[in-house]
């Protein structure tokens, strides 16, 4: 185990040349550098966020939903049937004519009754509009709050105005309380999303969302451990900018404010394109590649971090293309954006914009 730990924390991978972990262990009084142990604070905070989310959705978001006449749906459950349940969970949720005829003969039911059972069973797993509204309101509140906090914190930070300050004195850069709270709160939030996936209603995108959250947690943790938190805070801020607009558009859609939904979706698309296709490569990638190369030079974890950021940029381009394609098709058909989007559009966007 000791050998594995020594291999994983190899200084030649994580740190620039001529820097060791020992150099970072004993900073001057009142100075704090990032440490792996700091990341464990995110776990109790994640549980606290998860508990507060339950309270928020049940007592605050639910009240708002009811005021908009979004009542919790009373779902009619399909009558228990072991044969049909096995087909539903193991074979298909939407049986074709051949399956329907076979099940009809096996159970001595009319085909229409079998179809009705599958329809009720599918509806049983679908979250109600009330539930989706509460979930989106929670995400909207968090995304807006953390973005405002990030902007206020970064506004007072020198690297927000001159990104070369992300690299001056690296890796001997002080972890300030504001930067620590920003990072750990973001990390805890994505841990809480991973927890909540196992208690929320299961959706088709469960695995994709789980991988997304895991990748986000890994990137945040990686940048914290090798003290690239300054540029990491810029990455977080850029990605948080459009998230609240998407959740606001969902809220308007669930509340049936169609024009507001369309307006917010257009605003989300514009902000998404500007932040992901313009600001991110010009402001962040330029700094992590060219400015850092000139100031500190490359080393193994530097390469890994930059490759991951480039992969993220490729994904931005793909997602922007898909979002633009959906918006263009909707406008060509002369329909409103939120209604004409495919049924999977909400889940599609919720996966890809973070």
Tab-separated table of C-alpha atoms in Angstrom, residues 75-81 84-90 92-95 113-126 201-202:
chain	number	residue	atom	x	y	z
A	75	UNK	CA	-50.123	8.232	-10.383
A	76	UNK	CA	-52.295	5.246	-11.124
A	77	UNK	CA	-50.127	2.207	-10.488
A	78	UNK	CA	-50.269	-0.846	-12.698
A	79	UNK	CA	-51.737	-3.876	-10.995
A	80	UNK	CA	-49.034	-6.305	-9.819
A	81	UNK	CA	-48.259	-8.951	-12.427
A	84	UNK	CA	-45.548	-8.447	-17.295
A	85	UNK	CA	-43.151	-6.967	-14.760
A	86	UNK	CA	-40.419	-9.343	-15.911
A	87	UNK	CA	-41.010	-8.354	-19.542
A	88	UNK	CA	-41.035	-4.669	-18.595
A	89	UNK	CA	-37.761	-4.765	-16.642
A	90	UNK	CA	-35.848	-7.333	-18.695
A	92	UNK	CA	-38.944	-4.075	-23.331
A	93	UNK	CA	-41.000	-1.231	-21.895
A	94	UNK	CA	-42.837	-0.774	-25.213
A	95	UNK	CA	-43.750	-4.221	-26.549
A	113	UNK	CA	-55.614	-4.572	-21.471
A	114	UNK	CA	-51.959	-5.556	-21.892
A	115	UNK	CA	-51.241	-2.246	-23.633
A	116	UNK	CA	-52.989	-0.377	-20.831
A	117	UNK	CA	-50.875	-2.199	-18.225
A	118	UNK	CA	-47.621	-1.163	-19.958
A	119	UNK	CA	-48.832	2.418	-20.298
A	120	UNK	CA	-49.643	2.625	-16.601
A	121	UNK	CA	-46.330	0.979	-15.725
A	122	UNK	CA	-44.362	3.486	-17.827
A	123	UNK	CA	-46.254	6.420	-16.311
A	124	UNK	CA	-45.548	5.028	-12.870
A	125	UNK	CA	-41.821	5.696	-13.357
A	126	UNK	CA	-42.190	9.169	-14.841
A	201	UNK	CA	-36.663	8.723	-9.710
A	202	UNK	CA	-34.522	6.702	-12.109
